[in-house]
Amino acid sequence: MDVERDTLHQLYYYLKLTRHLEERITSLYRQGKIVGGAWTSNGTEAISVGYSYALEKDDVTAPYFRDMGVFLVRGITPRRIVAQYLGRKTGVTGGKEGNVHIGDINFGCFGFPSHLADNYPVAAGAALAFKIRGEKRVAASSTGDGGTSRGDFHEALNFASVLKLPVVFFCNNNQYAYSTPLEKQMAIKDVAERSLAYAMPSEIVDGNDVVAVYKVSKEAYKKARAGEGPTFIECKTMRMHGHSEHDAAKYVPRELLEEWKKKDPILKMENYLLENNHASENELKDIDKRVHDVIEDAEEFAENSPYPDGKEAVEGLYATPIEKVKTL
Amino acid sequence: MKEITYVEAIHQALWEEMERDDSVFILGEDVGIYGGAFRVTEGMYEKFGELRVLDTPLSESGFTGAAIGASLVGMRPVVEMQFADFISCAFDQIVNVAAKNYYRWGGKTPIVIRAPYGGNIHGGAFHSQCPEGWFFHTPGLKLVAPAFPSDAKGLLKAAIRDDDPVIFFEHKFLYRRIKEEVPEDDYVIPIGEARIVQEGSDISVITYGAMVHTALEASKNLEESGISLEIVDLRTLMPLDKETVFDSVKKTNKVIVLYEATRSGGVGAEVAALISEEVFNYLDGPILRISAPDTPVPYSPPMEEYYLPQVEDVVEAAEKLAAY
Ligand SMILES: Cc1ncc(C[n+]2csc(CCOP(=O)(O)OP(=O)(O)O)c2C)c(N)n1
């Protein structure tokens, strides 16, 4: 599959945007401006960017908390994302939710519930609806390696496979679940083996190679759209920060981090673009400048945004308000 | 006696019970090498080994079910939920297996599930909940929710030695904020006994968890207006210590029920119902409830502040009730 030059540039843009936006969030966190915690996808950005960029506009995603790239690629603006972290009214959820607990149906992004793998069956359900209605749409969902140990993960795989649903499941296998290394998480070597029990085809891809993730996703979506059923895609990568920004991750051997640092997804993409003449130094610089400006603007916007009114806490519980229910 | 924090008290209780009884073991996510997300089990992996301080895969239903099984054959497992919110993933095992084992077929299930719960830490909807109401409605479970380090230590020991499944609700907001002198020797606080943490004459505030401290602060603020609060810390939610609650009501004749959980259908509603059923004649005014509203826990600070019961809410309610 050939990937167009413009697509490559966009992938690079979103990789950089994801990395730098989260770095800015970390810095806001260190300044004490973020209430609550901050998590980043540092080192694993190629996964969320790659798989979401391969989707069509009408497709939907049910992401997890290391999927910042998904929100950005789908079109949720950095302004609204930073405002979300700062608990402002202009944030994606108007202050009701914080940080990566982002969702906006207008962009085909289902909200992320903290409970890992909860979104897997939900994605299967969206795919079921597409199948029932005969629509050529797909659903994509992801979780961490730890999340694949949960029952909901397994129930979703089985359900989707039995019904041949147009859903693609991703695993951000970044070697650790908080402090728990892969070998304490599962007795198998590749997470992808999990899909065997459900007769679901799987792929293993270099999660630090955004082009590879993009391509393998595109193929899987194509199959799903053609009625050939779900695919499970394991993206191998490494979580380069602590579990959250307060965690120094002393339990991760430094050598492992050093080794993975050389395989940084942004570095990899830069080299790929330059070596193959897919981009010039100047074009990359222009993209970097755009990223920088967007983030500056987002931070300024968020910091100048108002907080919601306390009373808004009790608004918006029901989609059908109680007065309406009485007359239904 | 040494002054220790709420979290240190829990740590001590676990440590001492692990030393006292080989059948006690701990399991959960990141409890071993990492020492737990809140550092409750720090140092225990090194001291007691990896099988007694077991790092589990990320599977609440799996490790809770496993704890139940181990307890049926003579162990006394202590399960750590990383946050109480994630207990929902183990719901079925808790409410259908653990809670009903003894009643259905005499299977003793002495497990403890430690559930770090509660808000005021800017955790949002999935790291702030007070899920005690879900389990309050399930016969067969015992629920404890201490407000002080000494109670935390004594109640956790009692929970571990108890032959029934106990959910131990430890309030995250209190972990490092509350210090107290705690006996260094072995002691237990019996499950099922409330405590009057402050005697008073005008209004009984029936409460538990972090809200006990809100009530204590409100009481100070009310000194000027001469309204005296009697503060009853339930400590155990199930089985509920009706006697202590009723005795207090008989003395003050006025009641505020104060709790951090959402308003409808939980512990607060039950306390209010019991009082009106059994000691109605002693009441000089309506039973007032102060709680969180019936919504998920919001994230943004002004909203979370609005959501959580505040000292001023207690003061206001007390002034209103005093007029009766
Ligand atoms: C059901 C559930 N239990 C516990 C947690 C607390 N928790 C948050 S992230 C995390 C580790 C996640 O590891 P993994 O799934 O591998 O994702 P990663 O962080 O590595 O991206 C844990 C235990 C949770 N979010 N959901």
PDB file of N, CA, C and O in Angstrom, chain B residues 203-245:
ATOM      1  N   ILE B 203     -28.537  18.640  68.746  1.00  0.00           N
ATOM      2  CA  ILE B 203     -28.822  17.938  67.492  1.00  0.00           C
ATOM      3  C   ILE B 203     -27.862  16.764  67.339  1.00  0.00           C
ATOM      4  O   ILE B 203     -26.655  16.909  67.575  1.00  0.00           O
ATOM      5  N   SER B 204     -28.371  15.614  66.923  1.00  0.00           N
ATOM      6  CA  SER B 204     -27.498  14.474  66.612  1.00  0.00           C
ATOM      7  C   SER B 204     -27.138  14.518  65.136  1.00  0.00           C
ATOM      8  O   SER B 204     -28.019  14.606  64.284  1.00  0.00           O
ATOM      9  N   VAL B 205     -25.853  14.469  64.859  1.00  0.00           N
ATOM     10  CA  VAL B 205     -25.430  14.329  63.466  1.00  0.00           C
ATOM     11  C   VAL B 205     -24.961  12.893  63.292  1.00  0.00           C
ATOM     12  O   VAL B 205     -23.976  12.471  63.904  1.00  0.00           O
ATOM     13  N   ILE B 206     -25.687  12.139  62.479  1.00  0.00           N
ATOM     14  CA  ILE B 206     -25.333  10.735  62.247  1.00  0.00           C
ATOM     15  C   ILE B 206     -24.534  10.697  60.950  1.00  0.00           C
ATOM     16  O   ILE B 206     -25.030  11.103  59.890  1.00  0.00           O
ATOM     17  N   THR B 207     -23.303  10.225  61.033  1.00  0.00           N
ATOM     18  CA  THR B 207     -22.434  10.340  59.862  1.00  0.00           C
ATOM     19  C   THR B 207     -21.361   9.265  59.883  1.00  0.00           C
ATOM     20  O   THR B 207     -21.309   8.430  60.777  1.00  0.00           O
ATOM     21  N   TYR B 208     -20.479   9.278  58.874  1.00  0.00           N
ATOM     22  CA  TYR B 208     -19.350   8.335  58.813  1.00  0.00           C
ATOM     23  C   TYR B 208     -18.344   8.824  57.781  1.00  0.00           C
ATOM     24  O   TYR B 208     -18.640   9.716  56.975  1.00  0.00           O
ATOM     25  N   GLY B 209     -17.173   8.240  57.813  1.00  0.00           N
ATOM     26  CA  GLY B 209     -16.137   8.575  56.823  1.00  0.00           C
ATOM     27  C   GLY B 209     -15.642  10.010  56.954  1.00  0.00           C
ATOM     28  O   GLY B 209     -15.599  10.583  58.050  1.00  0.00           O
ATOM     29  N   ALA B 210     -15.275  10.594  55.830  1.00  0.00           N
ATOM     30  CA  ALA B 210     -14.708  11.945  55.846  1.00  0.00           C
ATOM     31  C   ALA B 210     -15.693  12.964  56.413  1.00  0.00           C
ATOM     32  O   ALA B 210     -15.295  14.015  56.937  1.00  0.00           O
ATOM     33  N   MET B 211     -16.981  12.658  56.316  1.00  0.00           N
ATOM     34  CA  MET B 211     -17.983  13.604  56.773  1.00  0.00           C
ATOM     35  C   MET B 211     -17.983  13.792  58.285  1.00  0.00           C
ATOM     36  O   MET B 211     -18.489  14.779  58.799  1.00  0.00           O
ATOM     37  N   VAL B 212     -17.394  12.839  59.011  1.00  0.00           N
ATOM     38  CA  VAL B 212     -17.271  13.004  60.460  1.00  0.00           C
ATOM     39  C   VAL B 212     -16.458  14.278  60.734  1.00  0.00           C
ATOM     40  O   VAL B 212     -16.781  15.065  61.625  1.00  0.00           O
ATOM     41  N   HIS B 213     -15.444  14.487  59.924  1.00  0.00           N
ATOM     42  CA  HIS B 213     -14.582  15.647  60.129  1.00  0.00           C
ATOM     43  C   HIS B 213     -15.277  16.935  59.708  1.00  0.00           C
ATOM     44  O   HIS B 213     -15.052  17.994  60.292  1.00  0.00           O
ATOM     45  N   THR B 214     -16.126  16.829  58.704  1.00  0.00           N
ATOM     46  CA  THR B 214     -16.937  17.986  58.306  1.00  0.00           C
ATOM     47  C   THR B 214     -17.881  18.357  59.452  1.00  0.00           C
ATOM     48  O   THR B 214     -18.040  19.542  59.785  1.00  0.00           O
ATOM     49  N   ALA B 215     -18.456  17.356  60.078  1.00  0.00           N
ATOM     50  CA  ALA B 215     -19.369  17.602  61.201  1.00  0.00           C
ATOM     51  C   ALA B 215     -18.625  18.238  62.377  1.00  0.00           C
ATOM     52  O   ALA B 215     -19.124  19.168  63.021  1.00  0.00           O
ATOM     53  N   LEU B 216     -17.408  17.751  62.641  1.00  0.00           N
ATOM     54  CA  LEU B 216     -16.626  18.304  63.749  1.00  0.00           C
ATOM     55  C   LEU B 216     -16.309  19.779  63.516  1.00  0.00           C
ATOM     56  O   LEU B 216     -16.376  20.601  64.431  1.00  0.00           O
ATOM     57  N   GLU B 217     -16.009  20.095  62.266  1.00  0.00           N
ATOM     58  CA  GLU B 217     -15.700  21.484  61.951  1.00  0.00           C
ATOM     59  C   GLU B 217     -16.947  22.357  62.068  1.00  0.00           C
ATOM     60  O   GLU B 217     -16.889  23.474  62.593  1.00  0.00           O
ATOM     61  N   ALA B 218     -18.045  21.836  61.589  1.00  0.00           N
ATOM     62  CA  ALA B 218     -19.306  22.579  61.677  1.00  0.00           C
ATOM     63  C   ALA B 218     -19.636  22.848  63.137  1.00  0.00           C
ATOM     64  O   ALA B 218     -20.089  23.944  63.504  1.00  0.00           O
ATOM     65  N   SER B 219     -19.372  21.865  63.963  1.00  0.00           N
ATOM     66  CA  SER B 219     -19.673  21.998  65.379  1.00  0.00           C
ATOM     67  C   SER B 219     -18.909  23.161  66.000  1.00  0.00           C
ATOM     68  O   SER B 219     -19.442  23.925  66.805  1.00  0.00           O
ATOM     69  N   LYS B 220     -17.647  23.295  65.583  1.00  0.00           N
ATOM     70  CA  LYS B 220     -16.846  24.435  66.077  1.00  0.00           C
ATOM     71  C   LYS B 220     -17.468  25.746  65.631  1.00  0.00           C
ATOM     72  O   LYS B 220     -17.578  26.700  66.396  1.00  0.00           O
ATOM     73  N   ASN B 221     -17.874  25.793  64.352  1.00  0.00           N
ATOM     74  CA  ASN B 221     -18.461  27.019  63.823  1.00  0.00           C
ATOM     75  C   ASN B 221     -19.783  27.371  64.490  1.00  0.00           C
ATOM     76  O   ASN B 221     -20.227  28.506  64.428  1.00  0.00           O
ATOM     77  N   LEU B 222     -20.399  26.379  65.096  1.00  0.00           N
ATOM     78  CA  LEU B 222     -21.716  26.613  65.705  1.00  0.00           C
ATOM     79  C   LEU B 222     -21.614  27.041  67.174  1.00  0.00           C
ATOM     80  O   LEU B 222     -22.616  27.378  67.797  1.00  0.00           O
ATOM     81  N   GLU B 223     -20.391  27.008  67.695  1.00  0.00           N
ATOM     82  CA  GLU B 223     -20.226  27.349  69.112  1.00  0.00           C
ATOM     83  C   GLU B 223     -20.810  28.713  69.432  1.00  0.00           C
ATOM     84  O   GLU B 223     -21.513  28.894  70.420  1.00  0.00           O
ATOM     85  N   GLU B 224     -20.539  29.683  68.529  1.00  0.00           N
ATOM     86  CA  GLU B 224     -21.021  31.054  68.760  1.00  0.00           C
ATOM     87  C   GLU B 224     -22.530  31.124  68.884  1.00  0.00           C
ATOM     88  O   GLU B 224     -23.059  31.809  69.744  1.00  0.00           O
ATOM     89  N   SER B 225     -23.206  30.397  67.969  1.00  0.00           N
ATOM     90  CA  SER B 225     -24.666  30.449  68.018  1.00  0.00           C
ATOM     91  C   SER B 225     -25.235  29.533  69.110  1.00  0.00           C
ATOM     92  O   SER B 225     -26.445  29.419  69.256  1.00  0.00           O
ATOM     93  N   GLY B 226     -24.361  28.897  69.858  1.00  0.00           N
ATOM     94  CA  GLY B 226     -24.801  28.103  71.002  1.00  0.00           C
ATOM     95  C   GLY B 226     -25.528  26.812  70.661  1.00  0.00           C
ATOM     96  O   GLY B 226     -26.248  26.266  71.488  1.00  0.00           O
ATOM     97  N   ILE B 227     -25.352  26.340  69.446  1.00  0.00           N
ATOM     98  CA  ILE B 227     -25.995  25.067  69.077  1.00  0.00           C
ATOM     99  C   ILE B 227     -24.990  23.942  69.285  1.00  0.00           C
ATOM    100  O   ILE B 227     -23.900  23.959  68.716  1.00  0.00           O
ATOM    101  N   SER B 228     -25.381  22.981  70.087  1.00  0.00           N
ATOM    102  CA  SER B 228     -24.441  21.911  70.426  1.00  0.00           C
ATOM    103  C   SER B 228     -24.768  20.628  69.655  1.00  0.00           C
ATOM    104  O   SER B 228     -25.866  20.099  69.730  1.00  0.00           O
ATOM    105  N   LEU B 229     -23.777  20.166  68.899  1.00  0.00           N
ATOM    106  CA  LEU B 229     -23.982  18.957  68.085  1.00  0.00           C
ATOM    107  C   LEU B 229     -23.452  17.720  68.795  1.00  0.00           C
ATOM    108  O   LEU B 229     -22.359  17.753  69.364  1.00  0.00           O
ATOM    109  N   GLU B 230     -24.211  16.669  68.732  1.00  0.00           N
ATOM    110  CA  GLU B 230     -23.683  15.368  69.137  1.00  0.00           C
ATOM    111  C   GLU B 230     -23.353  14.604  67.855  1.00  0.00           C
ATOM    112  O   GLU B 230     -24.213  14.436  66.990  1.00  0.00           O
ATOM    113  N   ILE B 231     -22.106  14.200  67.739  1.00  0.00           N
ATOM    114  CA  ILE B 231     -21.695  13.574  66.478  1.00  0.00           C
ATOM    115  C   ILE B 231     -21.536  12.070  66.654  1.00  0.00           C
ATOM    116  O   ILE B 231     -20.719  11.603  67.457  1.00  0.00           O
ATOM    117  N   VAL B 232     -22.346  11.338  65.902  1.00  0.00           N
ATOM    118  CA  VAL B 232     -22.305   9.879  65.960  1.00  0.00           C
ATOM    119  C   VAL B 232     -21.594   9.366  64.714  1.00  0.00           C
ATOM    120  O   VAL B 232     -22.056   9.564  63.594  1.00  0.00           O
ATOM    121  N   ASP B 233     -20.452   8.725  64.920  1.00  0.00           N
ATOM    122  CA  ASP B 233     -19.710   8.120  63.811  1.00  0.00           C
ATOM    123  C   ASP B 233     -20.147   6.658  63.720  1.00  0.00           C
ATOM    124  O   ASP B 233     -19.854   5.864  64.613  1.00  0.00           O
ATOM    125  N   LEU B 234     -20.813   6.319  62.653  1.00  0.00           N
ATOM    126  CA  LEU B 234     -21.345   4.957  62.533  1.00  0.00           C
ATOM    127  C   LEU B 234     -20.245   3.893  62.533  1.00  0.00           C
ATOM    128  O   LEU B 234     -20.420   2.791  62.999  1.00  0.00           O
ATOM    129  N   ARG B 235     -19.113   4.212  61.937  1.00  0.00           N
ATOM    130  CA  ARG B 235     -17.958   3.301  61.807  1.00  0.00           C
ATOM    131  C   ARG B 235     -18.280   2.023  61.034  1.00  0.00           C
ATOM    132  O   ARG B 235     -17.586   1.671  60.109  1.00  0.00           O
ATOM    133  N   THR B 236     -19.310   1.319  61.446  1.00  0.00           N
ATOM    134  CA  THR B 236     -19.786   0.162  60.682  1.00  0.00           C
ATOM    135  C   THR B 236     -21.117   0.540  60.054  1.00  0.00           C
ATOM    136  O   THR B 236     -21.997   1.058  60.749  1.00  0.00           O
ATOM    137  N   LEU B 237     -21.258   0.294  58.764  1.00  0.00           N
ATOM    138  CA  LEU B 237     -22.514   0.644  58.091  1.00  0.00           C
ATOM    139  C   LEU B 237     -23.474  -0.540  58.102  1.00  0.00           C
ATOM    140  O   LEU B 237     -24.682  -0.389  58.167  1.00  0.00           O
ATOM    141  N   MET B 238     -22.903  -1.732  58.000  1.00  0.00           N
ATOM    142  CA  MET B 238     -23.718  -2.946  58.030  1.00  0.00           C
ATOM    143  C   MET B 238     -22.950  -4.009  58.783  1.00  0.00           C
ATOM    144  O   MET B 238     -21.819  -4.299  58.397  1.00  0.00           O
ATOM    145  N   PRO B 239     -23.466  -4.564  59.883  1.00  0.00           N
ATOM    146  CA  PRO B 239     -24.756  -4.222  60.495  1.00  0.00           C
ATOM    147  C   PRO B 239     -24.686  -2.879  61.227  1.00  0.00           C
ATOM    148  O   PRO B 239     -23.671  -2.569  61.862  1.00  0.00           O
ATOM    149  N   LEU B 240     -25.764  -2.153  61.134  1.00  0.00           N
ATOM    150  CA  LEU B 240     -25.838  -0.794  61.663  1.00  0.00           C
ATOM    151  C   LEU B 240     -26.131  -0.819  63.165  1.00  0.00           C
ATOM    152  O   LEU B 240     -26.987  -1.577  63.607  1.00  0.00           O
ATOM    153  N   ASP B 241     -25.436   0.010  63.907  1.00  0.00           N
ATOM    154  CA  ASP B 241     -25.614   0.076  65.364  1.00  0.00           C
ATOM    155  C   ASP B 241     -26.803   0.982  65.700  1.00  0.00           C
ATOM    156  O   ASP B 241     -26.644   2.162  66.001  1.00  0.00           O
ATOM    157  N   LYS B 242     -27.985   0.385  65.651  1.00  0.00           N
ATOM    158  CA  LYS B 242     -29.194   1.179  65.885  1.00  0.00           C
ATOM    159  C   LYS B 242     -29.237   1.739  67.299  1.00  0.00           C
ATOM    160  O   LYS B 242     -29.689   2.858  67.514  1.00  0.00           O
ATOM    161  N   GLU B 243     -28.764   0.956  68.259  1.00  0.00           N
ATOM    162  CA  GLU B 243     -28.889   1.380  69.659  1.00  0.00           C
ATOM    163  C   GLU B 243     -28.215   2.716  69.910  1.00  0.00           C
ATOM    164  O   GLU B 243     -28.788   3.614  70.503  1.00  0.00           O
ATOM    165  N   THR B 244     -26.962   2.824  69.438  1.00  0.00           N
ATOM    166  CA  THR B 244     -26.225   4.061  69.680  1.00  0.00           C
ATOM    167  C   THR B 244     -26.905   5.238  68.988  1.00  0.00           C
ATOM    168  O   THR B 244     -27.009   6.337  69.541  1.00  0.00           O
ATOM    169  N   VAL B 245     -27.399   4.986  67.779  1.00  0.00           N
ATOM    170  CA  VAL B 245     -28.094   6.045  67.049  1.00  0.00           C
ATOM    171  C   VAL B 245     -29.365   6.452  67.806  1.00  0.00           C
ATOM    172  O   VAL B 245     -29.608   7.636  68.062  1.00  0.00           O
TER     173      VAL B 245
END
